[in-house]
Tab-separated table of C-alpha atoms in Angstrom:
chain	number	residue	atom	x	y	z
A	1	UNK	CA	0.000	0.000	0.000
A	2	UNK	CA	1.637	2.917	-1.205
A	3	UNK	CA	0.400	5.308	1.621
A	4	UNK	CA	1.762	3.454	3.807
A	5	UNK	CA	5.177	2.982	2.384
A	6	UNK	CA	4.788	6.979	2.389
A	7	UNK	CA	4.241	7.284	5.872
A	8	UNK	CA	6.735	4.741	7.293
A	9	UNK	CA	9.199	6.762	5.276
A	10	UNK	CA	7.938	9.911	6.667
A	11	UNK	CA	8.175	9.065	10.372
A	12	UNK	CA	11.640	7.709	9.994
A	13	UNK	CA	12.479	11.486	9.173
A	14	UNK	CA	10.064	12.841	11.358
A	15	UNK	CA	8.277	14.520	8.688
A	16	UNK	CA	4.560	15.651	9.236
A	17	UNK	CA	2.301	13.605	7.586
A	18	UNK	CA	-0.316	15.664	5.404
A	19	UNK	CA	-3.922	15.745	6.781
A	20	UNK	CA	-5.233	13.326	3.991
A	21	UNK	CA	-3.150	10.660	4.809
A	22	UNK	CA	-3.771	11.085	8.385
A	23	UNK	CA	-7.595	10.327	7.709
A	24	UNK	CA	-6.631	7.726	5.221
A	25	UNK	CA	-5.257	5.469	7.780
A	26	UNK	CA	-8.497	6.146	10.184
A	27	UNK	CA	-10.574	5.091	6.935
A	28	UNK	CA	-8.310	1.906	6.448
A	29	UNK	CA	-10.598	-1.072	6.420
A	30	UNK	CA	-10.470	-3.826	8.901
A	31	UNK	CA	-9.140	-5.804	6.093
A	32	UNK	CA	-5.806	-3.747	6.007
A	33	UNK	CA	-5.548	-3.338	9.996
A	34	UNK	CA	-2.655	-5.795	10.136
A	35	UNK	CA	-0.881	-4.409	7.245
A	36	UNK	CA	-1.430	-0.720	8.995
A	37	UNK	CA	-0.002	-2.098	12.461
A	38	UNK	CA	3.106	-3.411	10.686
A	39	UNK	CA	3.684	0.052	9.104
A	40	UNK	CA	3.173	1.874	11.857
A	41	UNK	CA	5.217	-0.068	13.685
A	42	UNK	CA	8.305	0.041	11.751
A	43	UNK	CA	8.309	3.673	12.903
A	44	UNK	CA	7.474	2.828	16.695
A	45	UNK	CA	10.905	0.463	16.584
A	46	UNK	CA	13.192	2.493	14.600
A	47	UNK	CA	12.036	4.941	18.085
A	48	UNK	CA	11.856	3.240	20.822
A	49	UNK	CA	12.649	-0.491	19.752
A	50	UNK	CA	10.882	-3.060	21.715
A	51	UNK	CA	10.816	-1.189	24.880
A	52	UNK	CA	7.162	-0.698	27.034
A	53	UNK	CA	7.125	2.184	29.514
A	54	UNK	CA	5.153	1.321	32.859
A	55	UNK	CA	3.225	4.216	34.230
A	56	UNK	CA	0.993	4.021	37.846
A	57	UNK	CA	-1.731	6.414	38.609
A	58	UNK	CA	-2.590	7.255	42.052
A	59	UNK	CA	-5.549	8.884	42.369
A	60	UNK	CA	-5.064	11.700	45.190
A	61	UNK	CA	-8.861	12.958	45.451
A	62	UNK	CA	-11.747	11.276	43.839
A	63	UNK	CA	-14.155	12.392	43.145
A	64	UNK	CA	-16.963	15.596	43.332
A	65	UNK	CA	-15.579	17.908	40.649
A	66	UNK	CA	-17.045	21.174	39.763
A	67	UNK	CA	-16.401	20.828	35.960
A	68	UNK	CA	-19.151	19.342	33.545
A	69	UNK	CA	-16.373	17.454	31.439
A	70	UNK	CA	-18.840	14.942	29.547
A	71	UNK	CA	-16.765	11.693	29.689
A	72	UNK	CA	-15.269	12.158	33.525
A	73	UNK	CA	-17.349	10.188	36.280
A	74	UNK	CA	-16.077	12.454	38.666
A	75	UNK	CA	-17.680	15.096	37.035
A	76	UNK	CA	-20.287	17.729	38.464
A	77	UNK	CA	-23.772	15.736	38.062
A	78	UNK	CA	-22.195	12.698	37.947
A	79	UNK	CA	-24.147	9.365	39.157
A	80	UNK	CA	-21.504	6.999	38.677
A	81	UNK	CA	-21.402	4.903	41.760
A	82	UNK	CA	-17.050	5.614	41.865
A	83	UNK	CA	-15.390	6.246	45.174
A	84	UNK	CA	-15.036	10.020	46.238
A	85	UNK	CA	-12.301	11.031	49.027
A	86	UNK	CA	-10.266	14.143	49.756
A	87	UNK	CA	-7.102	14.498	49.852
A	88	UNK	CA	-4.878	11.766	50.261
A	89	UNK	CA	-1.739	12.416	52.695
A	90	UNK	CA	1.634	12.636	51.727
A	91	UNK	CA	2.325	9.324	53.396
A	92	UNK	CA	-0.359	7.740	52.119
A	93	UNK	CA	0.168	8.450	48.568
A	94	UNK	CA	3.862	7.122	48.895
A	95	UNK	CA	2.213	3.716	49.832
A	96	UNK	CA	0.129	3.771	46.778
A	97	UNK	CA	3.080	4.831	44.563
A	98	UNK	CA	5.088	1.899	45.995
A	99	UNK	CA	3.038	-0.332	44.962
A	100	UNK	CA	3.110	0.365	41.304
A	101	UNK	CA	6.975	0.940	41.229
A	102	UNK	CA	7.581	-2.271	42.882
A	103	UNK	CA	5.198	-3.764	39.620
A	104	UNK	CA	7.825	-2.172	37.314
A	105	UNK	CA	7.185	1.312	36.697
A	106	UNK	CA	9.340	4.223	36.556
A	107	UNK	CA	6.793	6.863	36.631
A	108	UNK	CA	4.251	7.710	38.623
A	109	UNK	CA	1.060	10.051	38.006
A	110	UNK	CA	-0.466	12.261	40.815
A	111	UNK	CA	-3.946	12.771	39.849
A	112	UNK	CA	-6.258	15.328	41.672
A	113	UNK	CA	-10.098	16.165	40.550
A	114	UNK	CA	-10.797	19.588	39.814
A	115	UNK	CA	-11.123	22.588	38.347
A	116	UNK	CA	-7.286	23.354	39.050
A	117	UNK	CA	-5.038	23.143	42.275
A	118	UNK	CA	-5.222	26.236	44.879
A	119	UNK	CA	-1.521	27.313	46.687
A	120	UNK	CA	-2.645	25.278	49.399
A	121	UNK	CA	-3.448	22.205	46.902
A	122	UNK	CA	0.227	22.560	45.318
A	123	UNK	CA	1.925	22.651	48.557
A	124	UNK	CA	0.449	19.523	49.601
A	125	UNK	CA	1.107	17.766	45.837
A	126	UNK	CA	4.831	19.240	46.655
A	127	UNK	CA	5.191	17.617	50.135
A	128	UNK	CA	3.821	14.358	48.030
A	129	UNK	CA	5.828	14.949	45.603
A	130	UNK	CA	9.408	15.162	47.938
A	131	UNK	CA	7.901	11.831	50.252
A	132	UNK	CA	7.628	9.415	46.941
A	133	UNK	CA	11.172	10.782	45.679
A	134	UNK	CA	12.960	10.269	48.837
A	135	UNK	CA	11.925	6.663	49.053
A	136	UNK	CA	12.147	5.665	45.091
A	137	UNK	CA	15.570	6.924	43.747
A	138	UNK	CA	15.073	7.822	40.439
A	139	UNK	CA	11.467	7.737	39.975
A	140	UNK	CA	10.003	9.924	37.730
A	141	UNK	CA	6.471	12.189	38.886
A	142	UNK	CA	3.731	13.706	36.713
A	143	UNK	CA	1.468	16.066	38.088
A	144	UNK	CA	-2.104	15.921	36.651
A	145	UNK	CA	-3.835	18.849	38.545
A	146	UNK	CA	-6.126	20.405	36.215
A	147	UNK	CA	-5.475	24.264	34.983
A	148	UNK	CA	-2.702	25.809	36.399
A	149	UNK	CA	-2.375	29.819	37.625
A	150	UNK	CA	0.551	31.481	37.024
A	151	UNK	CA	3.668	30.109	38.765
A	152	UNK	CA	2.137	27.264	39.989
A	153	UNK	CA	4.067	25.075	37.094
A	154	UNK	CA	7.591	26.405	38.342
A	155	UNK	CA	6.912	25.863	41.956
A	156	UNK	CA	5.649	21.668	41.265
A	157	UNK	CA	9.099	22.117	39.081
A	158	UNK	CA	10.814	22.862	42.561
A	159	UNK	CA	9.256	20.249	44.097
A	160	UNK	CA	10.552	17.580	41.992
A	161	UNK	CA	7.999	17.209	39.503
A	162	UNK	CA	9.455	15.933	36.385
A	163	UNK	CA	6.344	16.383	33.993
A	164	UNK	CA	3.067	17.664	33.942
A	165	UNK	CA	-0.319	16.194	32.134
A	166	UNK	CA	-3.245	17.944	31.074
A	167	UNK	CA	-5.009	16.479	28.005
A	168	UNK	CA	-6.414	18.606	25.021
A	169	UNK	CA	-9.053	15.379	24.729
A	170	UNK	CA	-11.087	16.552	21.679
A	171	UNK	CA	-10.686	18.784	18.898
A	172	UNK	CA	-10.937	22.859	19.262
A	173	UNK	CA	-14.044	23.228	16.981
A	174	UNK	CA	-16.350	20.597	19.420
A	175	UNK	CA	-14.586	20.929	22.670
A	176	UNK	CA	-17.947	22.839	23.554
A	177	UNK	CA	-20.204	20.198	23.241
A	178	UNK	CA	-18.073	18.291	26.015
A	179	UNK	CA	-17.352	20.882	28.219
A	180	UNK	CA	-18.996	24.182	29.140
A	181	UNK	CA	-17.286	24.950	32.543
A	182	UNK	CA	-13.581	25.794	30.846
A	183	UNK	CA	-12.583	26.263	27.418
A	184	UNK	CA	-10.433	24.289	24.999
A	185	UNK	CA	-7.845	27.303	25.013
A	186	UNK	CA	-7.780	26.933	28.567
A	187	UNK	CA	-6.206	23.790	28.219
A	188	UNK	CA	-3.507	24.750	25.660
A	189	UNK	CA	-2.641	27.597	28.002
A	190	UNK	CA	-1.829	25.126	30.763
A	191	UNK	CA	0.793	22.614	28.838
A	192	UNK	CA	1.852	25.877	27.717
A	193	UNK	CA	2.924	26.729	31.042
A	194	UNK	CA	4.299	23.295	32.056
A	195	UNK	CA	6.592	23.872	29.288
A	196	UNK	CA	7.630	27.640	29.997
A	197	UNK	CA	8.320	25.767	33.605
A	198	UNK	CA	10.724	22.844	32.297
A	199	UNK	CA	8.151	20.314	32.430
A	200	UNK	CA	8.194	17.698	30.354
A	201	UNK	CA	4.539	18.356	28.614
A	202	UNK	CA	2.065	15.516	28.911
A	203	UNK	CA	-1.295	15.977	26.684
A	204	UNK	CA	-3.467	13.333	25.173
A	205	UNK	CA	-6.890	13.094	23.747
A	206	UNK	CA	-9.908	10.827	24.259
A	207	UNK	CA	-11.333	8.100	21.688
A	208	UNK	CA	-14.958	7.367	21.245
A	209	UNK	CA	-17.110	10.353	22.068
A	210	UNK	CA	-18.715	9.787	18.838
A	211	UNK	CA	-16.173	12.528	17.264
A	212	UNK	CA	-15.829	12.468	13.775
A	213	UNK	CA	-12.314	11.362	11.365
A	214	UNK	CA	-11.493	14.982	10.808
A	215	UNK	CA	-11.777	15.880	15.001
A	216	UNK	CA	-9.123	13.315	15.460
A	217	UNK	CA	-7.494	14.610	12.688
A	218	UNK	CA	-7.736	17.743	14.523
A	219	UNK	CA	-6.126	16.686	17.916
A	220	UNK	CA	-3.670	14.706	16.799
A	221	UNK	CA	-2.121	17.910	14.458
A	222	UNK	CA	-2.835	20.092	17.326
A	223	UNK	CA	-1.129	17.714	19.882
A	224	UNK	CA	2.084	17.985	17.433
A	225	UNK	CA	1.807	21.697	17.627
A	226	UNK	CA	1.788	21.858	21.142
A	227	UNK	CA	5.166	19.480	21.415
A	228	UNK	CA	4.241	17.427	23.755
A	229	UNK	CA	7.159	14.265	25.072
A	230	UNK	CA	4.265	11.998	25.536
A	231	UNK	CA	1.039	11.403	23.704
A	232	UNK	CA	-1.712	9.361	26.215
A	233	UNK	CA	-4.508	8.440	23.652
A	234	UNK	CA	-7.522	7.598	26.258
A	235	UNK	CA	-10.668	5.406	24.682
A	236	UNK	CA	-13.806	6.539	26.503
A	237	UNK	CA	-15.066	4.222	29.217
A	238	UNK	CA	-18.892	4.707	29.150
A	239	UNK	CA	-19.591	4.698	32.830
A	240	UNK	CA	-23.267	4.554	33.913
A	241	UNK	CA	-24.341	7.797	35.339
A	242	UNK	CA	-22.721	9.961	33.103
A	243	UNK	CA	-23.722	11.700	29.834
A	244	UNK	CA	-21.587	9.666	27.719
A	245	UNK	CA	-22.895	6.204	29.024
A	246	UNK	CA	-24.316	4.942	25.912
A	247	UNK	CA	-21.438	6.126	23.071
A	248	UNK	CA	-20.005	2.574	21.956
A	249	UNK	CA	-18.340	3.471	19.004
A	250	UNK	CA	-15.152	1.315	18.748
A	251	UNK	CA	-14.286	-2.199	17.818
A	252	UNK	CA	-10.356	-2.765	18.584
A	253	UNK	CA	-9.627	-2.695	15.081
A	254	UNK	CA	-10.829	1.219	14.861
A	255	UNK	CA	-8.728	1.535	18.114
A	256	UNK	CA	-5.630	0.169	16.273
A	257	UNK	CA	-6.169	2.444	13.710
A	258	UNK	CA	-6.272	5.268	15.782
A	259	UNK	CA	-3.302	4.260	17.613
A	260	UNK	CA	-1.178	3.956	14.457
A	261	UNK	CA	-2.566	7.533	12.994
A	262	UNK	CA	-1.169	9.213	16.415
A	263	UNK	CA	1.860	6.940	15.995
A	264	UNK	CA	2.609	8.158	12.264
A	265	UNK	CA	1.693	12.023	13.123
A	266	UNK	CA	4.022	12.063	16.439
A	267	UNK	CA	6.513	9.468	15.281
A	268	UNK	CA	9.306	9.614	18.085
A	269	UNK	CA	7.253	10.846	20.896
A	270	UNK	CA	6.244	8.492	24.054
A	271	UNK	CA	2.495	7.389	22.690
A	272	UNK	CA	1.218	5.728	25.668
A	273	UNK	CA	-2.284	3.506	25.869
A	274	UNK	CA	-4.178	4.941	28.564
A	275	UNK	CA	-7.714	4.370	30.227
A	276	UNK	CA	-10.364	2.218	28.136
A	277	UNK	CA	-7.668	-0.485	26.589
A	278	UNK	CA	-9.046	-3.199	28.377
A	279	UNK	CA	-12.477	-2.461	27.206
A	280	UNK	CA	-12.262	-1.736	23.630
A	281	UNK	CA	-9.033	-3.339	22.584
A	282	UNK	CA	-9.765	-6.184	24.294
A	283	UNK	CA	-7.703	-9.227	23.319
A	284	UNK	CA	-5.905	-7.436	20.505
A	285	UNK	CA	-4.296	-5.339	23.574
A	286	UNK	CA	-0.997	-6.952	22.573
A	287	UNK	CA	-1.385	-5.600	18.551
A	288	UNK	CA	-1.096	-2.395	20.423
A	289	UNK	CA	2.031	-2.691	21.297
A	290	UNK	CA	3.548	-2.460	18.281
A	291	UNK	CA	2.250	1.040	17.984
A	292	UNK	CA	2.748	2.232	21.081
A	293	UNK	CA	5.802	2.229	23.695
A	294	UNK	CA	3.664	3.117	27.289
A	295	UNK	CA	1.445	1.659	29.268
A	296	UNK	CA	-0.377	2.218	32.833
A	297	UNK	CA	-0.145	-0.731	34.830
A	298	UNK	CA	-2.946	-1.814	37.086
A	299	UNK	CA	-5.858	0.344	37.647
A	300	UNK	CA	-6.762	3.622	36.336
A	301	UNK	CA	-8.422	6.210	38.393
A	302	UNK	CA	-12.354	5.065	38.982
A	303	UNK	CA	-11.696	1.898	37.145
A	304	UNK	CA	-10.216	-1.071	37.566
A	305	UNK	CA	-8.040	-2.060	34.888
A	306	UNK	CA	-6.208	-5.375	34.197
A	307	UNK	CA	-4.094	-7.183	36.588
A	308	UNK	CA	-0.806	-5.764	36.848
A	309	UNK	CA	0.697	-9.525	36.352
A	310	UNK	CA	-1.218	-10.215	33.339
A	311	UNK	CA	0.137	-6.651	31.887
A	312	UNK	CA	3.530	-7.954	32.443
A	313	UNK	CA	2.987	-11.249	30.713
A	314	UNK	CA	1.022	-9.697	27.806
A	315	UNK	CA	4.472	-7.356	27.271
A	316	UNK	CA	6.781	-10.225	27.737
A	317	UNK	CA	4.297	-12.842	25.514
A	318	UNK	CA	4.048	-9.958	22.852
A	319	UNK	CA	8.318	-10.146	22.578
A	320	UNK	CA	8.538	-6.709	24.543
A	321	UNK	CA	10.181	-5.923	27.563
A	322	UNK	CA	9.566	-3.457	29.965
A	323	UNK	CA	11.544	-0.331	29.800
A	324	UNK	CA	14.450	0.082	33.004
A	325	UNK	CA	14.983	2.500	35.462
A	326	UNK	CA	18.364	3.360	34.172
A	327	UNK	CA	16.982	3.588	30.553
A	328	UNK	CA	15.924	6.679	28.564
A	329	UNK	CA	12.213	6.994	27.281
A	330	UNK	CA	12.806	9.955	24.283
A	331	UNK	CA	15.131	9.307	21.384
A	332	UNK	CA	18.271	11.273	21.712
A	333	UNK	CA	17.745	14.179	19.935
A	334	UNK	CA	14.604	14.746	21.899
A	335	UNK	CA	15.834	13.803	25.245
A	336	UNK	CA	19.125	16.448	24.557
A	337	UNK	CA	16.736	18.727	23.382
A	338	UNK	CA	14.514	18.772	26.864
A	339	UNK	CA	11.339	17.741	24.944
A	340	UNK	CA	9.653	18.450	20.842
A	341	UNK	CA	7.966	16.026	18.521
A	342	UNK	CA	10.970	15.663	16.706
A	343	UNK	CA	9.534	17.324	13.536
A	344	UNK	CA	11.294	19.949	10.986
A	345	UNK	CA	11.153	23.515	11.632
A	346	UNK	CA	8.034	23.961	9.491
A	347	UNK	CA	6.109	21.777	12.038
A	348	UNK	CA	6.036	21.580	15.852
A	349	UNK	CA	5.064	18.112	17.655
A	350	UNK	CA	3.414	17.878	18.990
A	351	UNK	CA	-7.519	16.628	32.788
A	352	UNK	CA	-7.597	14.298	33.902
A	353	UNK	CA	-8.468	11.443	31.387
A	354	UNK	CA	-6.987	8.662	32.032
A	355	UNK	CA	-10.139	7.687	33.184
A	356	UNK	CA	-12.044	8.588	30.246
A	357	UNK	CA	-15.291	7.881	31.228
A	358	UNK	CA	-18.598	9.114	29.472
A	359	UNK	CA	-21.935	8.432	27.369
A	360	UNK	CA	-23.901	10.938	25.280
A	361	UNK	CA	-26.209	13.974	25.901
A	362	UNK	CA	-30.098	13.407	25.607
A	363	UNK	CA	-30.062	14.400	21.378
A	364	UNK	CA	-26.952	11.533	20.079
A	365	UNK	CA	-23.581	12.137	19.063
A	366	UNK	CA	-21.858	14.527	21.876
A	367	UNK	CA	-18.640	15.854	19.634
A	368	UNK	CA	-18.417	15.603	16.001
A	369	UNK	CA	-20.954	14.530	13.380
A	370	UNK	CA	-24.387	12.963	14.240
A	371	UNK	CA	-23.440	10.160	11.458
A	372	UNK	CA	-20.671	8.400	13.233
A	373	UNK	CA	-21.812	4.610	12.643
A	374	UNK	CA	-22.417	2.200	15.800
A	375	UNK	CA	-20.288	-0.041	15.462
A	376	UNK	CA	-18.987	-1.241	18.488
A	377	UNK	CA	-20.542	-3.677	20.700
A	378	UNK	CA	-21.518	-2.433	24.292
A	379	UNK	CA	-19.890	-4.247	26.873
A	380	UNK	CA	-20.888	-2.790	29.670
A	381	UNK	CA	-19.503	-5.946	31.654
A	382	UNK	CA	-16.209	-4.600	30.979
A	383	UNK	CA	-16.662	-1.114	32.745
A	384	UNK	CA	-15.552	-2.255	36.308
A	385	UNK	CA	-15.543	0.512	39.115
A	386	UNK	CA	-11.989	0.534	41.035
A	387	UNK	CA	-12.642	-0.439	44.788
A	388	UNK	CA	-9.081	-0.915	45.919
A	389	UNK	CA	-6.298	0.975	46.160
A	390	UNK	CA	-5.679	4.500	47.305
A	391	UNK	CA	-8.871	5.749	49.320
A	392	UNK	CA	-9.458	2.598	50.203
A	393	UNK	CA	-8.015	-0.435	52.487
A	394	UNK	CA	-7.792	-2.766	50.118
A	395	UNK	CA	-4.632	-4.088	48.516
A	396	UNK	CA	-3.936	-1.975	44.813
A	397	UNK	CA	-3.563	-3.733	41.529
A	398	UNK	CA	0.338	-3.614	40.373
């Protein structure tokens, strides 16, 4: 397939893809989905080779947001039966980290509800922040806070922070019709400021909101322009309760596709699965890997993912191995560099959703066109509400 040929070439030069063949991968059929995986991952090994970055989320307060984000169970309105606690303490959070290092990962995500973090709320993320770094030697932290204020970046830089994640999560032209409580340039402002701070920028989107080709499109290009060093691409988890609850758009094969679309438009930037694998990919988790080069382990933030053992054996069975302490995420050039998509001069690379969770508003299709087709299979079965782990006294899953 010639496009592909084109675009294996491309991302071994880092070279923007043009918009058309972005959407021509996404409109692949499921015929060609092995043939697309291959490509795509041709440029995910030239990259990163074989290696799978572990990440562990510890939720830090669950729960009772004021923001109407569409997809979040924690959201304002929410019904979703998830658990809801304040603050963890700095001690307890270390616990909770602990157990996902000792699983094999080398970073760890702090992940607050909310609008954005007060003073108070960063000195207590900083205190947590200094507690998991004095007992894990070389870990690394990302700070997922919501929108920052001004200086607020610099001082979780002080702290220790090594990165910072707040996900654009749809395109510009229908972040509306997900959220009314903050705006889409809202967002950009923040990773803006984790980079002005020396953060390493973290910002993803969400799959499955019933968005059209062209809003992908849309993120993804944006997502390059923004620079980001890692790329989470969430798949919605239609939680009961919220107003996404009934948008089952995606079969694992449109997931793959998606996957290898970011993969091809931010070639030699961290693309890492994030919430929803377990539910949409499904068994074809381990195609996945050969697109991207991150993972979470374990649990996500209201829902309970898949063991943190069987994660391990799925990256070993699949002929991967998970990435070391001592070893380097970014290619060279971008690690040197202190972050950027890798891309020419012409073209930059470039919430709180690893829990993606959502449904649709009362009239269909929340973001994008109202003729996205149904085609994926609810399995509601699948959507499992996390009831261990931080905020709770139950063992975690790492």
């Amino acid at each position: 397939m010639n496009l592909l040929n084109t675009l294996v070439d491309k991302g071994l030069r880092r070279e923007l893809p043009t918009r058309e063949e972005a959407l021509a991968v996404l409109a692949t059929s499921d015929d060609d989905v092995l043939d697309v995986v291959a490509a795509a991952g041709k440029v995910r090994r030239h990259w990163f080779g074989r290696r799978v970055k572990l990440n562990y989320l510890v939720n830090l307060k669950s729960g009772l947001c004021p923001e109407d984000c569409s997809y979040c169970s924690q959201r304002l309105g929410s019904k979703a039966d998830i658990l809801k606690y304040t603050w963890l303490k700095p001690d307890e959070a270390s616990e909770a980290a602990a157990a996902g290092l000792a699983g094999g990962a080398k970073r760890v995500c702090l992940v607050a509800s909310g609008r954005g973090p007060t003073d108070r709320d960063v000195d207590r993320v900083s205190d947590t922040i200094k507690a998991i770094k004095e007992q894990n030697e070389g870990v690394e932290v990302c700070a997922c806070l919501g929108l920052l204020s001004d200086g607020q970046a610099e001082r979780l830089r002080e702290a220790g922070a090594d990165a910072y994640n707040h996900n654009l999560n749809t395109s510009e032209g229908t972040y509306a019709d997900i959220t009314t409580t903050h705006t889409y340039a809202d967002r950009v402002d923040t990773v803006q400021k984790a980079h002005a701070a020396g953060l390493s920028a973290c910002s993803g989107l969400i799959a499955g909101m019933g968005e059209s080709d062209e809003d992908l499109v849309d993120v993804v290009f944006s997502l390059r322009a923004l620079d980001p060093d890692s790329v989470p691409v969430n798949f919605l988890i239609p939680f009961e309760g919220t107003p996404l609850a009934k948008e089952w758009h995606l079969t694992p094969q449109r997931c793959l596709r998606i996957l290898a679309m970011v993969r091809f438009v931010c070639p030699d930037v961290e693309v890492r699965i994030a919430g929803g694998r377990e539910v949409h990919l499904r068994s074809m988790q381990p195609l996945a890997l050969h697109l991207a080069n991150s993972i979470f382990l374990g649990d996500y933030l209201t829902s309970e993912g898949q063991a943190g053992k069987a994660d391990l054996e799925m990256i070993a069975d699949a002929g991967f191995e998970v990435e070391g302490a001592g070893q380097v995420t970014l290619p060279e050039h971008r690690a040197s560099a202190g972050g950027g998509c890798g891309s020419h001069a012409e073209a930059g690379c470039g919430s709180h959703a690893a829990d993606a969770g959502c449904g649709s508003h009362e009239g269909g299709g929340i973001c994008g066109t109202a003729s996205v087709p149904q085609t994926g299979e609810a399995r509601t079965d699948l959507v499992a509400v996390r009831r261990r782990g931080a905020g709770t006294d139950l063992a975690p899953n790492a």
